[in-house]
Coordinates of C-alpha atoms and ligand atoms in Angstrom, one line a residue:
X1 CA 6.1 20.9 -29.1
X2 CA 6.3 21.1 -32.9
X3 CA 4.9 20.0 -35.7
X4 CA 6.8 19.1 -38.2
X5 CA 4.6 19.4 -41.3
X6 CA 4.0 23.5 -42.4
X7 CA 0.3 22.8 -41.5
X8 CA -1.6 19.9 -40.4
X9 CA -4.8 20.8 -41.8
X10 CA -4.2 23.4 -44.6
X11 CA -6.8 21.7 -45.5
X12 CA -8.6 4.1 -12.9
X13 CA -11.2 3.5 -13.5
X14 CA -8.0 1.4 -11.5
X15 CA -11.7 0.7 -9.2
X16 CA -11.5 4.5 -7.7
X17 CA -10.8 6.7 -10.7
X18 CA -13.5 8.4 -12.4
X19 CA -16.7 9.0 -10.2
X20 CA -20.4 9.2 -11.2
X21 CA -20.2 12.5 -13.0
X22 CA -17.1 11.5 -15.2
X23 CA -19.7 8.1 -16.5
X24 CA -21.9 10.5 -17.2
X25 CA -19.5 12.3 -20.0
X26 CA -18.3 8.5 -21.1
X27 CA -21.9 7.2 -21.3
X28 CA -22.8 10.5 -23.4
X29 CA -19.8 9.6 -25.7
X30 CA -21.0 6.0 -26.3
X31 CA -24.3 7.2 -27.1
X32 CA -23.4 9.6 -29.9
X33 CA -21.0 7.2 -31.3
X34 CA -23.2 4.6 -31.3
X35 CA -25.6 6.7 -33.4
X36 CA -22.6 7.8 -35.7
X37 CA -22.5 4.0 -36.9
X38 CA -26.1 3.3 -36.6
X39 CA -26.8 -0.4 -37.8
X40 CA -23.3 -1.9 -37.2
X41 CA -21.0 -2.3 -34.6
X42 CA -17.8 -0.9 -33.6
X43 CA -14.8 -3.2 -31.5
X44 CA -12.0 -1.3 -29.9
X45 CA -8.9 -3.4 -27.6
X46 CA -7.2 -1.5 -24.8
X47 CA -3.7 -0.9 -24.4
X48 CA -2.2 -4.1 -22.3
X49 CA 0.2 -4.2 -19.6
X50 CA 3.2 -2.2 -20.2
X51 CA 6.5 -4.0 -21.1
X52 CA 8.1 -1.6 -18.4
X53 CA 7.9 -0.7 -15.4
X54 CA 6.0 2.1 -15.7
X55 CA 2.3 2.9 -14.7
X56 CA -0.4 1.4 -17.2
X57 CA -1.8 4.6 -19.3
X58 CA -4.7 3.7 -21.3
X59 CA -5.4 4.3 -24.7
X60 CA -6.7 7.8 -25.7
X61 CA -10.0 5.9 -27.5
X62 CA -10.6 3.2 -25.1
X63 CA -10.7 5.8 -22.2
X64 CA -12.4 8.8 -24.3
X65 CA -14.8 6.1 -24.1
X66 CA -15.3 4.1 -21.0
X67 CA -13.0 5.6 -18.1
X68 CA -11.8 2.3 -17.9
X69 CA -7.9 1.8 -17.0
X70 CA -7.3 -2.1 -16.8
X71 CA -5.3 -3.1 -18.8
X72 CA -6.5 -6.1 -21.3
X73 CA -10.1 -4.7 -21.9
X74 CA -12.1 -5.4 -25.1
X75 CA -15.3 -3.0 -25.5
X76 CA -17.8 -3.6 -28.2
X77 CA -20.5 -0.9 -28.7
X78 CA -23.5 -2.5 -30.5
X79 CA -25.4 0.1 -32.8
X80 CA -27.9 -1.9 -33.5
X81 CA -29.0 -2.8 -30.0
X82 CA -27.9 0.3 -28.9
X83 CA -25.8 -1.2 -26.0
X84 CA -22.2 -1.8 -24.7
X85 CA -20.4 -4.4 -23.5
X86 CA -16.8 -4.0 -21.6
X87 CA -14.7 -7.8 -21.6
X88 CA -12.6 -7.5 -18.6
X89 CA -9.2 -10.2 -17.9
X90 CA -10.6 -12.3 -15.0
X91 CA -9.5 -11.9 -11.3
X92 CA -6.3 -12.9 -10.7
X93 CA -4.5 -13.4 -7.5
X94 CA -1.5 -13.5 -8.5
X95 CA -1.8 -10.0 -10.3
X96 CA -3.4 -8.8 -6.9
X97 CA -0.7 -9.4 -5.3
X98 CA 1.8 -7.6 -7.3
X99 CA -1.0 -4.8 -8.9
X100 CA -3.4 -4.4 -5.9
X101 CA -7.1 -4.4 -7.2
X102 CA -8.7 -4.2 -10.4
X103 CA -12.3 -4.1 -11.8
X104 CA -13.4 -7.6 -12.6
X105 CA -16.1 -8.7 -14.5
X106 CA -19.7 -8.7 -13.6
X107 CA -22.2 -6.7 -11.5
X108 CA -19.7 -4.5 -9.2
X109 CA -17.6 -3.5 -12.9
X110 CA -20.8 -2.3 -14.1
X111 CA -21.9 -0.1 -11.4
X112 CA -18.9 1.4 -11.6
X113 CA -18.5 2.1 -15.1
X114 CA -22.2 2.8 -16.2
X115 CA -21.5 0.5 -18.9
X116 CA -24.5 -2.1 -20.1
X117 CA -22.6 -5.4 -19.1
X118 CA -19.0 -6.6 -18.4
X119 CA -18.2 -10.2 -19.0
X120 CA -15.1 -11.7 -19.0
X121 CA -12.4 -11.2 -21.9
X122 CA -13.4 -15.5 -23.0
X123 CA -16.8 -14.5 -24.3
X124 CA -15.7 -11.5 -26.5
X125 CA -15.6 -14.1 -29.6
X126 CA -19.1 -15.8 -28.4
X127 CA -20.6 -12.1 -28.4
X128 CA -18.8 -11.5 -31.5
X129 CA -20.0 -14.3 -33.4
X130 CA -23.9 -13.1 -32.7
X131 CA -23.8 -10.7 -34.1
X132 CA -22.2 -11.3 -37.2
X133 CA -25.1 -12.6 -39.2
X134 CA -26.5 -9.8 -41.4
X135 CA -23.9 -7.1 -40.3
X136 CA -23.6 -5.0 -42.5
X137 CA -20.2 -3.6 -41.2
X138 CA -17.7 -3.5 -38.5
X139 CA -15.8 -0.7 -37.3
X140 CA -12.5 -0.9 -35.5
X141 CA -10.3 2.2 -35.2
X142 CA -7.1 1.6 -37.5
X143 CA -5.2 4.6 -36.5
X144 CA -2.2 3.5 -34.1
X145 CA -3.3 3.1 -30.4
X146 CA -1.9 6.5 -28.1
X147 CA -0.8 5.8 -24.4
X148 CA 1.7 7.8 -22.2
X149 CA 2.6 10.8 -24.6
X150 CA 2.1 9.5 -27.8
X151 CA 0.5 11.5 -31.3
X152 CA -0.5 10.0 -34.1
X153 CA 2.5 11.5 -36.5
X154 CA 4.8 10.1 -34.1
X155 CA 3.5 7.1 -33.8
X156 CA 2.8 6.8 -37.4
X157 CA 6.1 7.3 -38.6
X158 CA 7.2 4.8 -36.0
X159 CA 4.8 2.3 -37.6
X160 CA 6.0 3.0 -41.0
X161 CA 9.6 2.7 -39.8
X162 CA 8.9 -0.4 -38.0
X163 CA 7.1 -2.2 -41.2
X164 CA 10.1 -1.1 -43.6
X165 CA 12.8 -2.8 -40.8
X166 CA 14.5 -5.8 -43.4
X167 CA 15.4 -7.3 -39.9
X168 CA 12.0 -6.9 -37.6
X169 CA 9.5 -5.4 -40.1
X170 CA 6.1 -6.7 -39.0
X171 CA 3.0 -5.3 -39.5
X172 CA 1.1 -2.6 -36.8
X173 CA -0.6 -3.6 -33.9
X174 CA -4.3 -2.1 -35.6
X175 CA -3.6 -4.2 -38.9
X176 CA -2.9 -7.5 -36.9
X177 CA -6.4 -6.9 -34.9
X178 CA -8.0 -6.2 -38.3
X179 CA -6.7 -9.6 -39.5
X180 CA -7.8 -11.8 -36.5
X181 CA -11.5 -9.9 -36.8
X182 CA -11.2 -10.5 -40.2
X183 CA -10.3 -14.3 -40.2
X184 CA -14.1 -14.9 -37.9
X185 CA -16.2 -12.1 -39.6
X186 CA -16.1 -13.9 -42.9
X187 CA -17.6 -11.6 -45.9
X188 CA -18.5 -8.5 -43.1
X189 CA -15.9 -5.7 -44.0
X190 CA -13.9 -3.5 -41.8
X191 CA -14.1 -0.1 -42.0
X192 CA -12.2 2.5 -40.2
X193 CA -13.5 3.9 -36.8
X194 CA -10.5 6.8 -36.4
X195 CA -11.9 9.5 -38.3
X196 CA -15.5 9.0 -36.7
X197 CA -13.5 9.4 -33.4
X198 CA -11.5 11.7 -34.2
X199 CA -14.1 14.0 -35.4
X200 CA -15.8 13.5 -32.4
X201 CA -12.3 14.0 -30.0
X202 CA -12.1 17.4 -32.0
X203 CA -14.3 19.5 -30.3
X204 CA -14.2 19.1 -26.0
X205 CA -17.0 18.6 -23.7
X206 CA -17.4 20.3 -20.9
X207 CA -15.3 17.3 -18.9
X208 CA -12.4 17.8 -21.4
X209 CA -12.3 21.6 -21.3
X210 CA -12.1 21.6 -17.3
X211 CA -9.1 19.0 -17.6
X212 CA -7.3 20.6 -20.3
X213 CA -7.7 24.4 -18.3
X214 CA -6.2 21.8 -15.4
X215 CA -3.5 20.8 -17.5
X216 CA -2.8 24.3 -18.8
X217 CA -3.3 26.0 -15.1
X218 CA 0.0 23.2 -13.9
X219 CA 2.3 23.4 -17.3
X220 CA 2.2 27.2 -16.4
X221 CA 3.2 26.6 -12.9
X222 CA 6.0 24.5 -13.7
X223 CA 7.3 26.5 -16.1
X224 CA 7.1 29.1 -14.0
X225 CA 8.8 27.7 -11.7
X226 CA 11.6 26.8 -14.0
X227 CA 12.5 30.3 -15.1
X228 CA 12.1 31.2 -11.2
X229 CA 15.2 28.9 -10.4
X230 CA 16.9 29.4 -14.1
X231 CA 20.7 30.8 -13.4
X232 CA 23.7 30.4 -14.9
X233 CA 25.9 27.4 -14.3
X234 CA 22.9 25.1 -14.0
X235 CA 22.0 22.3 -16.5
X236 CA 19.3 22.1 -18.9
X237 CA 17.9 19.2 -17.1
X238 CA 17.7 20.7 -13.9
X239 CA 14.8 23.1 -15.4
X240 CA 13.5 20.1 -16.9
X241 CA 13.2 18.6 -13.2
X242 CA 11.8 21.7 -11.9
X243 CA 8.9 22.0 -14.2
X244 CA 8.4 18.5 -13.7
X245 CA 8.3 18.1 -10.2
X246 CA 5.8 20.4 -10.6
X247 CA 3.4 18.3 -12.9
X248 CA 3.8 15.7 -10.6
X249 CA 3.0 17.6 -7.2
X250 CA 0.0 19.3 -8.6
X251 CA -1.4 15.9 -9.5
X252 CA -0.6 15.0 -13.0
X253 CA 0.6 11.5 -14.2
X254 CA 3.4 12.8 -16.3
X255 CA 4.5 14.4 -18.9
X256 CA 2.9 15.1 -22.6
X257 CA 6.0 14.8 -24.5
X258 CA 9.4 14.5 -23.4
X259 CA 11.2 17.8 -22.1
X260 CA 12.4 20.2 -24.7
X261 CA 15.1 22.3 -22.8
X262 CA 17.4 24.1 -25.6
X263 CA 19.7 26.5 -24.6
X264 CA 22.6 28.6 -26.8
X265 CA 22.9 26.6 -29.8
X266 CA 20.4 23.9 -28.6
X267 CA 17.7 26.3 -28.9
X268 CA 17.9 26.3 -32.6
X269 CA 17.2 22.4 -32.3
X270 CA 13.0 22.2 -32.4
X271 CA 13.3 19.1 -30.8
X272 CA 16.0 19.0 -28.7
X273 CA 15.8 16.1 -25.8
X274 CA 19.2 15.8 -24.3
X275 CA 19.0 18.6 -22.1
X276 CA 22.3 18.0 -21.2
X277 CA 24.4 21.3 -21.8
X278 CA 25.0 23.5 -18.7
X279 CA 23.9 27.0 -19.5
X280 CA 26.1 30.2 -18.9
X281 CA 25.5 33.9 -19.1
X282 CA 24.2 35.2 -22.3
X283 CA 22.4 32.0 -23.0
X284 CA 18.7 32.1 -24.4
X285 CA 17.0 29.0 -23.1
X286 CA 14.1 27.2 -25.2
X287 CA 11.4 25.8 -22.7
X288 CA 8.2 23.4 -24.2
X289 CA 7.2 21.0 -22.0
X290 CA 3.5 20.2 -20.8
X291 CA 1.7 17.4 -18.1
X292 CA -0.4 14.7 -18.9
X293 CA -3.4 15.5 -16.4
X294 CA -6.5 12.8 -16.0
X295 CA -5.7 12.1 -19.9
X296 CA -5.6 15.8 -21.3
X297 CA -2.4 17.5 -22.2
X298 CA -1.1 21.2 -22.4
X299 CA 1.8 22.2 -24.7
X300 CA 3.5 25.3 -23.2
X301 CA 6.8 26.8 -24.4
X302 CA 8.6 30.0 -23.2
X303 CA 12.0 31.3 -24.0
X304 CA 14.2 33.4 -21.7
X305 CA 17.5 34.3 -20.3
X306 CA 19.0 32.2 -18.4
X307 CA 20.8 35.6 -16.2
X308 CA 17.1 36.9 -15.8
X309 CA 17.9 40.1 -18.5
X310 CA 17.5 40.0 -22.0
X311 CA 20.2 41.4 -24.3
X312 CA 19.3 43.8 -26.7
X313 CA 19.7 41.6 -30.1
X314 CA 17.6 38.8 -28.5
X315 CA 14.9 41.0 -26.8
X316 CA 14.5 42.3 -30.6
X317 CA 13.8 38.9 -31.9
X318 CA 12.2 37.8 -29.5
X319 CA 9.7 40.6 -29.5
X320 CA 9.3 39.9 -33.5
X321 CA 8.2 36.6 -32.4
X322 CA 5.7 38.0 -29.5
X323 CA 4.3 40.2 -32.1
X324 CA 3.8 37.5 -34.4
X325 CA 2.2 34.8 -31.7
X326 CA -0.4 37.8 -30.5
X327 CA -1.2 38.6 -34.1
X328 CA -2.0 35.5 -34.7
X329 CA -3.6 34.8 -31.2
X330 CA -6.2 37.6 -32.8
X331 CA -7.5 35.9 -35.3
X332 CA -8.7 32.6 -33.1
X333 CA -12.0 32.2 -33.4
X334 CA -14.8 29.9 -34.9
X335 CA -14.8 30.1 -38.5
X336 CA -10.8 30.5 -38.7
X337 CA -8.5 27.8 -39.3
X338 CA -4.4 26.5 -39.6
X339 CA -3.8 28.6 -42.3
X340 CA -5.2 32.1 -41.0
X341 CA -2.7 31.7 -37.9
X342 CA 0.1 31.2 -40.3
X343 CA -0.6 34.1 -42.7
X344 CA -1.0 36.3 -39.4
X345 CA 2.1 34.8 -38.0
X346 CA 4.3 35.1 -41.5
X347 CA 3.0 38.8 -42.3
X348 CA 3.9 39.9 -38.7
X349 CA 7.5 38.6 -38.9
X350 CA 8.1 39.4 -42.4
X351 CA 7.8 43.0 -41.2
X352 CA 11.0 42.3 -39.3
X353 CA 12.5 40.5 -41.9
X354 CA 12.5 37.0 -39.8
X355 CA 10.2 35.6 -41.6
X356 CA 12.3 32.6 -43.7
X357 CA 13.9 32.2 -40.2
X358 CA 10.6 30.2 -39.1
X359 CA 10.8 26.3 -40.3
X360 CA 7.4 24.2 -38.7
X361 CA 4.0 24.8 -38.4
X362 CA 2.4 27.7 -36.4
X363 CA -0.3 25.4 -35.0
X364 CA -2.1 22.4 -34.4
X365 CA -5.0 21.1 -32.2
X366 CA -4.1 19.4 -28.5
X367 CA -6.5 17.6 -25.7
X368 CA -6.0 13.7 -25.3
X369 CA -2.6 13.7 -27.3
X370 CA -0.3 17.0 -27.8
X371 CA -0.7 16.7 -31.7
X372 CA -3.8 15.4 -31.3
X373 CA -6.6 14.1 -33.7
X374 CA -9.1 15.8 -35.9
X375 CA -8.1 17.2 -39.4
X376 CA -11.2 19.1 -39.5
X377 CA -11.5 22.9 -40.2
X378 CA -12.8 26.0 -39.8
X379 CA -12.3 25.8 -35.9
X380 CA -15.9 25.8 -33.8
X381 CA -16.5 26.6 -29.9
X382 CA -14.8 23.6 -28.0
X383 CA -11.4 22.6 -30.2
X384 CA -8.3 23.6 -28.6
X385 CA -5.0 24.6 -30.5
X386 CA -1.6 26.1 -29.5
X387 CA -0.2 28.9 -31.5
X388 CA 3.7 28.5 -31.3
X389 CA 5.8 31.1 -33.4
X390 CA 9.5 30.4 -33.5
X391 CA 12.5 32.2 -35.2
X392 CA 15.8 30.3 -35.5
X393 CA 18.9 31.7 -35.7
X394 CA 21.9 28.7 -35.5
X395 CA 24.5 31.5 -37.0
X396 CA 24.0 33.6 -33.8
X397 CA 23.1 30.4 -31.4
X398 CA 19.6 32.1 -31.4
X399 CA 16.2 30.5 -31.3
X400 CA 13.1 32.0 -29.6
X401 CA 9.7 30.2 -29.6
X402 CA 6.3 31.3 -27.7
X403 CA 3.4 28.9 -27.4
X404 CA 0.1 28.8 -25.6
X405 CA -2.5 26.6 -25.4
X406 CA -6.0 28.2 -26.7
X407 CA -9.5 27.1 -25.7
X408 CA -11.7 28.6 -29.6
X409 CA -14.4 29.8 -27.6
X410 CA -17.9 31.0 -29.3
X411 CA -16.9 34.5 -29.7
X412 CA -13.0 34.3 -29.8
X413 CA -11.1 32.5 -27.6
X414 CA -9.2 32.0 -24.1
X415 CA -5.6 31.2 -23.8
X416 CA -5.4 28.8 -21.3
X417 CA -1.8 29.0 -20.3
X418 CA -2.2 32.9 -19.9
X419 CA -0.3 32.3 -16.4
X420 CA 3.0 32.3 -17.3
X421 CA 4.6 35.8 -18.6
X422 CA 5.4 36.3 -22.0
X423 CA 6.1 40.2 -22.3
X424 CA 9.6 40.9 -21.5
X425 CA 9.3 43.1 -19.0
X426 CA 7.6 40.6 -17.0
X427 CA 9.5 37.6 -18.0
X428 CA 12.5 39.8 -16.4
X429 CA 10.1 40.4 -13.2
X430 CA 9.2 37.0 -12.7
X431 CA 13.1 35.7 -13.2
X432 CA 14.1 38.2 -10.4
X433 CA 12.2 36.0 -8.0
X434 CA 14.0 33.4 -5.8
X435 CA 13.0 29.8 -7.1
X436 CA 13.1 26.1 -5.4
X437 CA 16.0 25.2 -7.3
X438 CA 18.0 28.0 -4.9
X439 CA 16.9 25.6 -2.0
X440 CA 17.7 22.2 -3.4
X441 CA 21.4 23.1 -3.7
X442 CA 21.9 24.8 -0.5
Ligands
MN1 MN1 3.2 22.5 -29.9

């Protein structure tokens, strides 16, 4: 998926989910934030039930933090008594009965999470008020809250859409909270815990870096899979389904961002989501789609013919465009940032002439959300980006785009969505193969 800024940074635990091993990465997390706001205390609020009927997906923070996913939760990390308290809803049958179980405060909620102590979400205020006497500060994360595939531009500009409405204009979800802490904190200001966070969300632990090679390992398969069963006369959503059948068989929750399936003229639309044209013979299709897996993403896209052959204008550009994404892909490593990727990828289309043909960024970092957090550079070991190229063409109903996710490693870096083909050769090799799709309508 695309950014739309040039550059962003020129500058279950449902009772079963995560096991010991995963507290062990949330406890470590709690531990180095706590020491990040040393004397004070920090309050973050779950996401709450879903006003749909989809599945509950917890907030990027509150998990990144706890493992937790019931909905409701309060946790407070105290950094002055170095311990943390989860507030839970309390048991309800009714819910149950509908739901199945959840974790409920007390002893058997704290085994499970690791956390200090769980109490129920009616002594959050009593805690609250405790400590409020001689705090120096409280943190609460103002950014906007990121569930099922959310990123923060998105849902800022929703935000910013939503408080400018004459008709609903209210004001966000993280300034509301701020107000009601405000209104029983008295004189104790609040400060901003999203860019202590984010910071920290940046760079991946070794938890993070096995989910997001997960995530990468099934957005390759489905796309795969998709320019397997790619033909002419079938619809752009029926790639869409393939890839995302995929996601979902090989165990991911759903999908990162919404399916971006362009073909003909659609693939000079970056974010094209109606997916609704049927493709014929000479078409170039647009792929970038990507699972949520156990809360990490992966942002893949791939462009290819949808007979299986490229034609000799669009194997040109698209090779311009492979050129440009392995120059680039060169110059990950610790100590580079946004702005190197774009001077390689500029300089190596310019050569071709393609160059103004480009319009968004080259790059941006990925892990809990697909644009996700930290506006921090050079890169180090641990951050992952994607490096996604593009040249548009809408005279010619030509746009090509290639995108990987990459893992900055200590001494260059590992492209973690190596498994689908990008040379054409073997784009060509791979479409000659008989896909599911060949099966479903027979
Ligand atoms: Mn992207």
């Amino acid at each position: 998926m695309v950014l739309r800024a040039f550059l962003i940074g020129c500058v279950a635990l449902q009772m079963t989910a995560a096991g010991a091993d995963d507290n062990s990465f949330f406890a470590a997390r709690r531990k180095a934030l706590m020491e990040k706001i040393e004397g004070s205390i920090a309050v973050l609020k779950g996401a709450t039930e879903t006003s749909s009927y989809t599945a509950f997906r917890q907030d990027n923070n509150f998990y990144y933090l706890t493992g937790v996913e019931t909905p409701g939760a309060i946790l407070l990390l105290d950094g002055i008594r170095k311990r943390s308290i989860l507030f839970l809803p309390p048991r309800s049958e009714e819910i149950e009965n509908w739901e199945g179980p959840r974790l409920y405060p007390g002893r058997e909620a704290r085994n499970a999470t690791g956390i200090d102590q769980v109490l129920e979400i009616s002594e959050f205020e009593r805690e609250l008020e405790k400590r409020k006497e001689n705090l120096d500060r409280l943190y609460l994360p103002l950014s906007p809250i990121e569930t099922a595939a959310v990123s923060r531009d998105r849902a800022l500009k929703h935000e910013e859409l939503t408080s400018r409405d004459v008709w609903e204009g209210r004001i966000s979800r993280e300034a509301a909270l701020g107000q009601s802490l405000r209104a029983r904190l008295g004189s104790v200001p609040i400060v901003d815990l999203s860019p202590v966070l984010d910071e920290m969300r940046r760079v991946k632990d070794a938890q993070e870096i096995a989910r997001l090679r997960e995530a990468a390992r099934i957005g390759a398969l489905g796309i795969k899979e998709a320019m397997r069963s790619a033909a002419p006369g079938m619809y752009e959503y029926q790639l869409a389904a393939l890839a995302h059948f995929v996601f979902l068989w090989e165990g991911a929750s759903g999908f990162a961002f919404h399916p971006i399936v362009g073909s003909g003229p659609n693939s000079c639309i970056l974010h094209y989501s109606a997916n609704g044209r049927r493709m014929s013979e000479g078409d170039l299709v647009v792929m970038d789609f990507g699972p949520d897996y156990r809360y990490y993403v992966s942002d893949i896209t791939r462009t290819f013919p949808i007979s299986g052959k490229f034609r000799r204008e669009q194997a040109e550009v698209y090779q311009a465009v492979l050129d440009a994404q392995k120059a680039a892909i060169a110059k990950i490593r610790p100590g580079a940032t946004f702005a190197d990727l774009a001077d390689a990828v500029d300089k190596a289309l310019d050569r071709h002439g393609y160059a103004r043909f480009l319009n968004h960024g080259v790059s941006h970092y990925l892990g809990m959300s697909t644009h996700d957090v930290g506006s921090v550079e050079p890169f180090v070991p641990g951050v992952v980006i994607t490096i996604e190229p593009g040249v548009y063409m809408p005279d010619r109903n030509l746009g090509v785009r290639i995108e990987d996710t990459v893992l900055v490693t200590t001494d260059g870096c590992e492209i973690l969505s190596k498994d689908v083909p990008k040379d054409i050769a073997e784009i060509e090799a791979l479409m000659a193969q008989k896909g599911i799709a060949a099966t479903i309508m027979n």
